[in-house]
PDB file of C-alpha atoms in Angstrom:
ATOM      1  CA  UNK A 277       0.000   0.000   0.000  1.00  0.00           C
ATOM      2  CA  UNK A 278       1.179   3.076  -0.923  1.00  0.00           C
ATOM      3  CA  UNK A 279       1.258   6.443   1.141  1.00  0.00           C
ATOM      4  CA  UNK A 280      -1.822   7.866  -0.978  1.00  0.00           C
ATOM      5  CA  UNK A 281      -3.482   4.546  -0.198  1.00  0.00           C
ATOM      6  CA  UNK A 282      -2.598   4.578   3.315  1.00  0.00           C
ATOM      7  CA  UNK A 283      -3.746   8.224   3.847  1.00  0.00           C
ATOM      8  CA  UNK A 284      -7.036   7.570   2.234  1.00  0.00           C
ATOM      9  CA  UNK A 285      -7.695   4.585   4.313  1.00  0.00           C
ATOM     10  CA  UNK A 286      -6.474   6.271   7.390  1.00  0.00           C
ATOM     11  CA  UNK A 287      -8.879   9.244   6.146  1.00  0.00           C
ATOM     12  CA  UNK A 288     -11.949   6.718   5.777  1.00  0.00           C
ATOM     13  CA  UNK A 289     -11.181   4.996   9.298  1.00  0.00           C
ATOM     14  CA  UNK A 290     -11.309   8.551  10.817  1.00  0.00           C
ATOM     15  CA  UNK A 291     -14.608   9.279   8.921  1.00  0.00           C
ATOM     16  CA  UNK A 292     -16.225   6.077   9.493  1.00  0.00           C
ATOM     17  CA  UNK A 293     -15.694   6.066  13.467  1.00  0.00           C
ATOM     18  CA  UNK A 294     -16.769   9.259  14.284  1.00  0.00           C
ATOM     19  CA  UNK A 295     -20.109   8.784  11.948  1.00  0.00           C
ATOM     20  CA  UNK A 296     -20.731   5.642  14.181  1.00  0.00           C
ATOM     21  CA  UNK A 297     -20.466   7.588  17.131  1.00  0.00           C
ATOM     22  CA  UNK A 298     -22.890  10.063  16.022  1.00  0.00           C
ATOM     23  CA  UNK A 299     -25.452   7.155  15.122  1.00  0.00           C
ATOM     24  CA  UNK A 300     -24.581   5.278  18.370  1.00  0.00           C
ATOM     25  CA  UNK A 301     -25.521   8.638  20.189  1.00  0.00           C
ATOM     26  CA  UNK A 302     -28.976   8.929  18.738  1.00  0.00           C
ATOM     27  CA  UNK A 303     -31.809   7.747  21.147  1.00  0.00           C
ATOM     28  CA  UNK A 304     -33.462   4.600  20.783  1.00  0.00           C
ATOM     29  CA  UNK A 305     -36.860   5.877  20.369  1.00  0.00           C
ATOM     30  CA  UNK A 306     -35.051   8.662  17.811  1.00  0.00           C
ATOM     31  CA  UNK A 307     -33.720   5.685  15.921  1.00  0.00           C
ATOM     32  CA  UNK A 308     -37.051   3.947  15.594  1.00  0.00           C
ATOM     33  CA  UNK A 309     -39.152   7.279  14.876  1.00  0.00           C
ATOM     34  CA  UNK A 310     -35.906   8.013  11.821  1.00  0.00           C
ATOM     35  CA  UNK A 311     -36.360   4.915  10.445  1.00  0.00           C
ATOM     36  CA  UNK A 312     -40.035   4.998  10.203  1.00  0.00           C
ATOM     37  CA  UNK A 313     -39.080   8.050   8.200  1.00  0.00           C
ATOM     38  CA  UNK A 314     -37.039   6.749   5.798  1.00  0.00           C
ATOM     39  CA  UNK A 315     -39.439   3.846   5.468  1.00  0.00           C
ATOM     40  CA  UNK A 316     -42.179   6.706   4.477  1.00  0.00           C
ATOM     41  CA  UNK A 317     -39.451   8.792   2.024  1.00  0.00           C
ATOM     42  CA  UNK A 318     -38.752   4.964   0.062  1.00  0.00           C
ATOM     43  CA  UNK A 319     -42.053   4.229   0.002  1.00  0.00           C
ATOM     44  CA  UNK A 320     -42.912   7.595  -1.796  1.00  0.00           C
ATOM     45  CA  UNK A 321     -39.964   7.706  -4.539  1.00  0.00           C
ATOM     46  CA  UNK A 322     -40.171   3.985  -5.660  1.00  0.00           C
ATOM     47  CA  UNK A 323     -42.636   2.885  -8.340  1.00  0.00           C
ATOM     48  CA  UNK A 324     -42.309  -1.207  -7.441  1.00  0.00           C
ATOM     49  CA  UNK A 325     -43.247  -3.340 -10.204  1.00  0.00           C
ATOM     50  CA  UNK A 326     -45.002  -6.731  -8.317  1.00  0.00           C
ATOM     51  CA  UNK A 327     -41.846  -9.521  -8.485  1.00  0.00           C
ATOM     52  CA  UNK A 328     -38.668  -6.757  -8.346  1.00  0.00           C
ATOM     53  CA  UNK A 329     -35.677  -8.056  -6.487  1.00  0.00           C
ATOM     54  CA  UNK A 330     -35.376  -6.258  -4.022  1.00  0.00           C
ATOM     55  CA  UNK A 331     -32.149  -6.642  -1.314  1.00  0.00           C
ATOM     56  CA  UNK A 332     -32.208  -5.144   2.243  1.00  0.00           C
ATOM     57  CA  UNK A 333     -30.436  -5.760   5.152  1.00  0.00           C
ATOM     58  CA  UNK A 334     -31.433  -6.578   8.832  1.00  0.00           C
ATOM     59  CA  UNK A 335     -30.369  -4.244  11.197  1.00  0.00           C
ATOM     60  CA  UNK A 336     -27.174  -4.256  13.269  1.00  0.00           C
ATOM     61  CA  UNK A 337     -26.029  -2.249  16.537  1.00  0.00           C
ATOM     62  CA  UNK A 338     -27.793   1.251  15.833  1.00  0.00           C
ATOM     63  CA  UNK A 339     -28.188   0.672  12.396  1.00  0.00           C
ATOM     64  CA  UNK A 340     -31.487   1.885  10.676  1.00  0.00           C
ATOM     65  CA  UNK A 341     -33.830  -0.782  10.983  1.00  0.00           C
ATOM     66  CA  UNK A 342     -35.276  -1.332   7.278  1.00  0.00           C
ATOM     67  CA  UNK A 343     -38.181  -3.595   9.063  1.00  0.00           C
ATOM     68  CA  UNK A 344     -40.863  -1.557   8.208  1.00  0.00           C
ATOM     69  CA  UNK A 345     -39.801  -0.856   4.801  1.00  0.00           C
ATOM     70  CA  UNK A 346     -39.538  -4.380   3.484  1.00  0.00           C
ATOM     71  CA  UNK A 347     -42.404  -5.524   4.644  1.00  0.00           C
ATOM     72  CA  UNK A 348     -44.165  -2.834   3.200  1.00  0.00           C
ATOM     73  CA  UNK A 349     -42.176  -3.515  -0.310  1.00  0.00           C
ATOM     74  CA  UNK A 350     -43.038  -7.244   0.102  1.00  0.00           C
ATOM     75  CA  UNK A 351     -46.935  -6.050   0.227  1.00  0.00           C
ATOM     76  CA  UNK A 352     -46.266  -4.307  -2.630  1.00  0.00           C
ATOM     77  CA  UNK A 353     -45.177  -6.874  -4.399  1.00  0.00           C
ATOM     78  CA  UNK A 354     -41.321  -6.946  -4.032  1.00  0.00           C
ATOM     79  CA  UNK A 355     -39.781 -10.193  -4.023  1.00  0.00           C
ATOM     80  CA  UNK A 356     -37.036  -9.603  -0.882  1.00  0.00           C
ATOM     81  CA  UNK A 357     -33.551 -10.742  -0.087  1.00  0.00           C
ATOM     82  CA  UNK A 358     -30.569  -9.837   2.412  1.00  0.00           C
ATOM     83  CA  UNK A 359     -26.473 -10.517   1.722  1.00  0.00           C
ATOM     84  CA  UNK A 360     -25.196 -13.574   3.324  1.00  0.00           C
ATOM     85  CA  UNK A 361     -21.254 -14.198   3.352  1.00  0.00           C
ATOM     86  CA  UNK A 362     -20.367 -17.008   1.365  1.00  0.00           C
ATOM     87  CA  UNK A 363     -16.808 -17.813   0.480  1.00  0.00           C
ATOM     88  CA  UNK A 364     -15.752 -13.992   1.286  1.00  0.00           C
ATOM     89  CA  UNK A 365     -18.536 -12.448  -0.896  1.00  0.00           C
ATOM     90  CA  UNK A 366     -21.584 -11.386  -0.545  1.00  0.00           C
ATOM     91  CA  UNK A 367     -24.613 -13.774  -2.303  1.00  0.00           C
ATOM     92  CA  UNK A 368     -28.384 -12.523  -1.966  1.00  0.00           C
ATOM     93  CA  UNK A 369     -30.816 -14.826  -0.009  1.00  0.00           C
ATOM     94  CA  UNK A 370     -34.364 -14.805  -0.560  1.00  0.00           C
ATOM     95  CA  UNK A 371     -36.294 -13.486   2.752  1.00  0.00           C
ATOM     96  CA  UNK A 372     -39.561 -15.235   3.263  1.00  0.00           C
ATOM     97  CA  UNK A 373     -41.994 -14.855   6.169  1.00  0.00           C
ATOM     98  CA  UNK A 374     -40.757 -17.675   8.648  1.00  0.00           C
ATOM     99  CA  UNK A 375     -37.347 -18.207   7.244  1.00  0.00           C
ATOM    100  CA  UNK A 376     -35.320 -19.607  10.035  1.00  0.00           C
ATOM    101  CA  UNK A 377     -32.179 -16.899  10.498  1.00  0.00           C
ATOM    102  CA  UNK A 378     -28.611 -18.058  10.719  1.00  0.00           C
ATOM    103  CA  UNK A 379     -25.545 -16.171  11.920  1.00  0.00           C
ATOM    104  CA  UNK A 380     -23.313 -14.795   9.172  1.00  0.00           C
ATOM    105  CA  UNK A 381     -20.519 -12.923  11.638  1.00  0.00           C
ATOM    106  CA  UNK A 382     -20.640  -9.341  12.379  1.00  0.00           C
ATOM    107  CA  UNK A 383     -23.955  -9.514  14.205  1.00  0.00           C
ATOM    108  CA  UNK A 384     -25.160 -10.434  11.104  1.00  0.00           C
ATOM    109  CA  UNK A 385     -28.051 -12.847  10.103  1.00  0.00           C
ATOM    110  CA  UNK A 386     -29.790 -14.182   6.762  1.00  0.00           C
ATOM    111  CA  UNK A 387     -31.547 -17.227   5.937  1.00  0.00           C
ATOM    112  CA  UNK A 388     -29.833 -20.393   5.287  1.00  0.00           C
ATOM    113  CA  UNK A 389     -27.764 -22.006   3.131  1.00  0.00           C
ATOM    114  CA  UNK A 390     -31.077 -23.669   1.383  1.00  0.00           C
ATOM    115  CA  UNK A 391     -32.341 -20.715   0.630  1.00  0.00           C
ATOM    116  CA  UNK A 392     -32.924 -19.506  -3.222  1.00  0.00           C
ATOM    117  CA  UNK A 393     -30.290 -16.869  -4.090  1.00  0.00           C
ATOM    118  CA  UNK A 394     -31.495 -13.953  -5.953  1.00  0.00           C
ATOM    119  CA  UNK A 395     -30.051 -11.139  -8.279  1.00  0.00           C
ATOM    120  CA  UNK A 396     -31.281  -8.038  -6.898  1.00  0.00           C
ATOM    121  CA  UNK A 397     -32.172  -5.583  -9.364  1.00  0.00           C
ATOM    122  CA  UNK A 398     -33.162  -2.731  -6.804  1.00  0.00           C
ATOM    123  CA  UNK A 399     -29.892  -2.599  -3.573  1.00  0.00           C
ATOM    124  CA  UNK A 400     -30.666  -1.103  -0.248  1.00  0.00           C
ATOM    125  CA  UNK A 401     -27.426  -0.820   0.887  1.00  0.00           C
ATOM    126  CA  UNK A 402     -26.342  -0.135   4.609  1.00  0.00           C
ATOM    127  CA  UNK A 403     -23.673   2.822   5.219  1.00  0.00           C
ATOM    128  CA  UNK A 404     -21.232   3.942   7.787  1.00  0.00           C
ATOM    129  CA  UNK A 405     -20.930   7.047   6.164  1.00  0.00           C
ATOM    130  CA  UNK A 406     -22.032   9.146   3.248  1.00  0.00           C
ATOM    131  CA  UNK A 407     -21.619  12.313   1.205  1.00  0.00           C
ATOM    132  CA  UNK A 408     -23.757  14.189  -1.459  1.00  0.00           C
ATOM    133  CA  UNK A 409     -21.739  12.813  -4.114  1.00  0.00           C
ATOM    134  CA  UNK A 410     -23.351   9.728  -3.244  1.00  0.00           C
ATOM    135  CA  UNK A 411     -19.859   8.223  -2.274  1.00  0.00           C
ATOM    136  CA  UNK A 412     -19.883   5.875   0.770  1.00  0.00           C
ATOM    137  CA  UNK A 413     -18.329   4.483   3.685  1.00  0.00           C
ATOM    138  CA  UNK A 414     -18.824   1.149   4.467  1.00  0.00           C
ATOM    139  CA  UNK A 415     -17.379  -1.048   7.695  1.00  0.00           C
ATOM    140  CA  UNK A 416     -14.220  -1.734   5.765  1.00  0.00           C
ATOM    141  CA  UNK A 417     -14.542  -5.050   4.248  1.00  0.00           C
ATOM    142  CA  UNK A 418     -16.283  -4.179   0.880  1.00  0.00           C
ATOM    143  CA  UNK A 419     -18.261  -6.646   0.575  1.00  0.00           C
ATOM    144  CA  UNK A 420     -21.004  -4.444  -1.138  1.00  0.00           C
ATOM    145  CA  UNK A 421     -18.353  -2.856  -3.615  1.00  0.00           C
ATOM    146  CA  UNK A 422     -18.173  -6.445  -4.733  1.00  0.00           C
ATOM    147  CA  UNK A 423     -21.575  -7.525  -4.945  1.00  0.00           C
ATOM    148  CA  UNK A 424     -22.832  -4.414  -6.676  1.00  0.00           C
ATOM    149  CA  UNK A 425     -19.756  -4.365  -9.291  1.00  0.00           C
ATOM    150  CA  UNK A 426     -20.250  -8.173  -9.668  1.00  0.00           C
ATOM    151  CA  UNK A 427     -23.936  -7.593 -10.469  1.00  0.00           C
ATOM    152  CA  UNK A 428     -23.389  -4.580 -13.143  1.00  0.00           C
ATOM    153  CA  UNK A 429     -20.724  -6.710 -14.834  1.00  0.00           C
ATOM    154  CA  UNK A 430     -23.232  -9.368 -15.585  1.00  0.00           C
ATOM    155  CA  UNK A 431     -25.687  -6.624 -16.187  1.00  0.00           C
ATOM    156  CA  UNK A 432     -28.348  -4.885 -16.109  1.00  0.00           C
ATOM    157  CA  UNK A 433     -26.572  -2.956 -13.322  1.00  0.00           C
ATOM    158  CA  UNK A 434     -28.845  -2.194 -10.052  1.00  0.00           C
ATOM    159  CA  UNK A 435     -30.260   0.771  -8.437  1.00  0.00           C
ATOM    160  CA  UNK A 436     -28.862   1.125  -5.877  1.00  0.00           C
ATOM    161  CA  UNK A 437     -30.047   3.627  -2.404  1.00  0.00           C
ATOM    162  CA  UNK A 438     -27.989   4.451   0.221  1.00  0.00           C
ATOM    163  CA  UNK A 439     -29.848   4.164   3.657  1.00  0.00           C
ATOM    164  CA  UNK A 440     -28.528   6.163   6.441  1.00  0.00           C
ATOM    165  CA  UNK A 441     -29.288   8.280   9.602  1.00  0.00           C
ATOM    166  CA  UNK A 442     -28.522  12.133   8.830  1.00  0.00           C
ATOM    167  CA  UNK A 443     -25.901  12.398  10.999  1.00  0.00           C
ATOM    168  CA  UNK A 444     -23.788   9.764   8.901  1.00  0.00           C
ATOM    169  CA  UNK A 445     -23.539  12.340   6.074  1.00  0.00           C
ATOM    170  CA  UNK A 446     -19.629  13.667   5.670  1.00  0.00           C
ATOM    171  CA  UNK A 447     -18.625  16.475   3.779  1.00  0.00           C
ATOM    172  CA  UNK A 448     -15.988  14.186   1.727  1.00  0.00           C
ATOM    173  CA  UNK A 449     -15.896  11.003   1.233  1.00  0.00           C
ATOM    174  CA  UNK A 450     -12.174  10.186   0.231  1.00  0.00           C
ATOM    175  CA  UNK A 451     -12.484   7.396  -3.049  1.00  0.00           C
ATOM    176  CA  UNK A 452     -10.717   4.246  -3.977  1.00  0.00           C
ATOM    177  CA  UNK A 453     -10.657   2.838  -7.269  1.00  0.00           C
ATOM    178  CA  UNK A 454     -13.132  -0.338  -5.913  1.00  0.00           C
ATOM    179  CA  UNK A 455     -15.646   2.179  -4.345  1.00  0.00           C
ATOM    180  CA  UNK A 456     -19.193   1.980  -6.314  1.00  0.00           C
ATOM    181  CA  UNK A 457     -21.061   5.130  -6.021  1.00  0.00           C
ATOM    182  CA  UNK A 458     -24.881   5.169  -4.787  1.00  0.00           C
ATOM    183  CA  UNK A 459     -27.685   6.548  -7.090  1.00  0.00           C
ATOM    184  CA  UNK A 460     -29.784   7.799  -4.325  1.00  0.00           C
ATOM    185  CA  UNK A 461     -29.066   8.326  -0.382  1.00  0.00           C
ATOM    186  CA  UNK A 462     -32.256   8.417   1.893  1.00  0.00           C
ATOM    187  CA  UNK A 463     -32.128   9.850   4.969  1.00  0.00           C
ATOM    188  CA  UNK A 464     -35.097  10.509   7.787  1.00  0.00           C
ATOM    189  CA  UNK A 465     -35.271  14.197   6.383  1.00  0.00           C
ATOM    190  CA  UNK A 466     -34.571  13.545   2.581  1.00  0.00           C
ATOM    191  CA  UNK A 467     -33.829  12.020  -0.597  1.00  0.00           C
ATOM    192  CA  UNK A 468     -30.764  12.981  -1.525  1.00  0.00           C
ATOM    193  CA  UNK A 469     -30.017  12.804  -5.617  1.00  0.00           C
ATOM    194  CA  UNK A 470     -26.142  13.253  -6.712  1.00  0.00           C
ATOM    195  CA  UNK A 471     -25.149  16.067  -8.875  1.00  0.00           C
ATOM    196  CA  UNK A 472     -24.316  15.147 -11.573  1.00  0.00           C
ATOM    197  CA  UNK A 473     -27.492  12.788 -11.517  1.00  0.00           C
ATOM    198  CA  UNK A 474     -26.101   8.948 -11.674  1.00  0.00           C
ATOM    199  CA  UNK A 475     -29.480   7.650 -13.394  1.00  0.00           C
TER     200      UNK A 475
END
């Protein structure tokens, strides 16, 4: 690794622990009332056609809990699925209504190893940290750099909507050649569209 390398990873590890901190500080009941929010704000900008692909992600620590929201997709029609680690990458599980959970590490859990694995064509995709570029921070491992470049390589490529708390947003987020941009950040106060427009 190079010194620009190591500065810029040094610069993301700064970034990405003091945006944790801020979302570790909110208040429970804050947490649940902001993600009901976002819930509401995705709800409103997404036109689902009835059996989309749709991935998510079960919450984590003080992560925003996307519940709610993928239920409310699944009612719509969505057909859902969450990232499981398999073989250091991430593969796309199909969520079902009384699908036993397993761990996956991290505090992570998704359904089983007999569950169908799906190509999501629509990505909610969890954050450490984000800026209105629509760059983000992850928790260092990029697993979701993988999985979405992996997915637009065998094409079509997928929307893909960052989901954060607010106070995650940066000014900068430093980039890295792997880093896949997001075409939409929602937040409990807004929907946040990069400029230039990525779709």
């Amino acid at each position: 690794m190079d010194d620009r390398e190591t500065q810029i990873s040094e610069a993301k590890r700064r970034l990405r622990a003091e945006a944790l901190a801020r979302r570790d500080a909110l208040p429970e009941v804050a947490r649940i009332e902001a993600s009901l929010a976002i819930a509401d704000r995705v709800l409103a900008v997404l036109d689902i056609v009835p059996g989309t692909v749709v991935s998510g992600f079960l919450p984590i620590r003080s992560e925003v809990d996307l519940r709610p929201l993928m239920a409310a997709l699944a009612d719509r029609g969505a057909r859902l699925c969450v990232p499981a680690i398999t073989a250091g990458r991430l593969a796309f599980r199909a969520l079902v209504r009384g699908a036993e959970l397993v761990p996956q590490g991290f505090g992570t859990y998704a359904p089983g190893s007999g569950a169908e694995v799906l190509e999501p064509s629509l990505m909610l995709v969890p954050l450490a940290a984000f800026d209105r570029a629509g760059r983000r921070i992850g928790y260092g491992r990029g697993y979701y750099d993988g999985a979405i470049a992996a997915l637009r390589v065998a094409g079509p490529a997928p929307v893909t909507i960052g989901i954060g708390f607010a106070v995650q947003e940066v000014e900068v987020v430093p980039v890295e050649p792997h880093d896949e941009p997001l075409q939409r950040v929602v937040t409990e106060r807004e929907v946040i569209v990069p400029v230039p427009a990525q779709v």
